Coordinates of C-alpha atoms in Angstrom, one line a residue:
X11 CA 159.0 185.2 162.4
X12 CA 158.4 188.4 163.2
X13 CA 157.3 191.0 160.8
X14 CA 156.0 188.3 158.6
X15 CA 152.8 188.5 157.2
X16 CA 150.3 185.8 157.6
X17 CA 148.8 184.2 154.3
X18 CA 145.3 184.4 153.5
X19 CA 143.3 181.1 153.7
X20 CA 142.7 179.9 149.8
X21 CA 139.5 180.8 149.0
X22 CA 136.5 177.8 149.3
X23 CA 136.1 175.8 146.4
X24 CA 132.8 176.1 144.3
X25 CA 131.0 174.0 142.9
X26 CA 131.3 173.6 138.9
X27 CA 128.9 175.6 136.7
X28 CA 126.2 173.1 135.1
X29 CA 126.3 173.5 131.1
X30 CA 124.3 175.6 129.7
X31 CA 120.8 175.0 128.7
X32 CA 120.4 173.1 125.0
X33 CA 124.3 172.4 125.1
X34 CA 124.8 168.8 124.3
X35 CA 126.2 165.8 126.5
X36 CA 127.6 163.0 124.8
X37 CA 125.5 160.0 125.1
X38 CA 126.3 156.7 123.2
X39 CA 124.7 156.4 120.3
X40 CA 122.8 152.9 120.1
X41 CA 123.8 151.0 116.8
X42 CA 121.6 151.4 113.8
X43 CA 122.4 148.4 112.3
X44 CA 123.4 144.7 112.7
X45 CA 125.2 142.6 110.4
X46 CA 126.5 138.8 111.2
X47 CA 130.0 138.6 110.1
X48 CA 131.1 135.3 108.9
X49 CA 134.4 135.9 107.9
X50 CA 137.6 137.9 107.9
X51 CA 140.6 137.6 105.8
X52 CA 144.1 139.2 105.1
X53 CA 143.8 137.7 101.3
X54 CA 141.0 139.4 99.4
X55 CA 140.6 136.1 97.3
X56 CA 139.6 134.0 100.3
X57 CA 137.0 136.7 101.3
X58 CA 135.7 136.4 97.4
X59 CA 135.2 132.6 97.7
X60 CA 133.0 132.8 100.9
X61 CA 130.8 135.6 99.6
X62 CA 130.3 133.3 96.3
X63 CA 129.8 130.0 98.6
X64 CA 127.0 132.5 100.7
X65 CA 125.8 134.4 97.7
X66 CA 124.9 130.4 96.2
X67 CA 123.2 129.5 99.2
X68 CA 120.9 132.5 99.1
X69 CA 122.1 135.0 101.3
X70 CA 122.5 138.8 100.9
X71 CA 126.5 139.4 101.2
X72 CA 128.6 142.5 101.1
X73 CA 132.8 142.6 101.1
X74 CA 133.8 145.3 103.3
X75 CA 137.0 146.2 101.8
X76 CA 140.3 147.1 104.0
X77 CA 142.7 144.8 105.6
X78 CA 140.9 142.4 106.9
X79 CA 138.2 142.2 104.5
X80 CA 135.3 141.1 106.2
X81 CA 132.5 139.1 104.7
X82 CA 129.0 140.9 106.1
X83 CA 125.5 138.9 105.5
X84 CA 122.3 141.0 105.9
X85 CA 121.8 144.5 107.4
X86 CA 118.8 144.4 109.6
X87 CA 117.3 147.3 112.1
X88 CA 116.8 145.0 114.9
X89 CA 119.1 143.2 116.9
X90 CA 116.9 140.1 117.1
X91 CA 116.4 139.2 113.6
X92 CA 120.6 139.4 112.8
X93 CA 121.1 137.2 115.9
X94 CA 118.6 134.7 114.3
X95 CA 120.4 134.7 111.5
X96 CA 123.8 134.2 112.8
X97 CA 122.8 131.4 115.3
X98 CA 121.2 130.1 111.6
X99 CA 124.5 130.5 110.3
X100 CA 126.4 129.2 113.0
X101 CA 124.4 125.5 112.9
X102 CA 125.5 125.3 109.1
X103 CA 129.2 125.2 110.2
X104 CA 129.7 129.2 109.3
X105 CA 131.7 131.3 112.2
X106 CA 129.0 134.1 112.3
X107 CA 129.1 136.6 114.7
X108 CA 126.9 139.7 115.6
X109 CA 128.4 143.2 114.5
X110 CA 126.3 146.1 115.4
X111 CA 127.3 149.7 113.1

């Protein structure tokens, strides 16, 4: 058309400034803890008798309270020693899985 005037190109894309020196970038944070859950219930009674049957067998339980209450045994640092103890767990008929916190 004439008497139009032309549009100036868009200027070049730059690159994305890199953070600033110190700032933080979000890196997962590995787990600092293991626990081999061998249960979870809606009823807080059920949850009560496995902790008493595992609590008379020896272990170290804890009842995490909320809906479901799980039934935790141990709290150990390294990831080898908790699956030890749920593959112990597991041979003595207990549904124990690894849950790292």
């Amino acid at each position: 058309m004439p008497g139009a005037t032309p549009t100036p190109n868009p200027p070049a894309s730059t690159p994305s400034p890199a953070p600033p020196p110190g700032s933080a970038v979000s890196q997962p944070v590995a787990p600092s803890r293991f626990h081999v859950q061998v249960g979870a219930f809606d009823a807080r009674q059920n949850a009560e008798a496995l902790v008493l049957r595992l609590r008379s067998l020896g272990y170290a339980v804890t009842l995490v309270e909320g809906s479901p209450y799980r039934v935790w045994v141990g709290g150990y640092v390294d990831q080898t020693t908790a699956q030890r103890l749920a593959d112990t767990l597991g041979k003595a008929g207990f549904d124990a899985v690894l849950t790292a916190r």
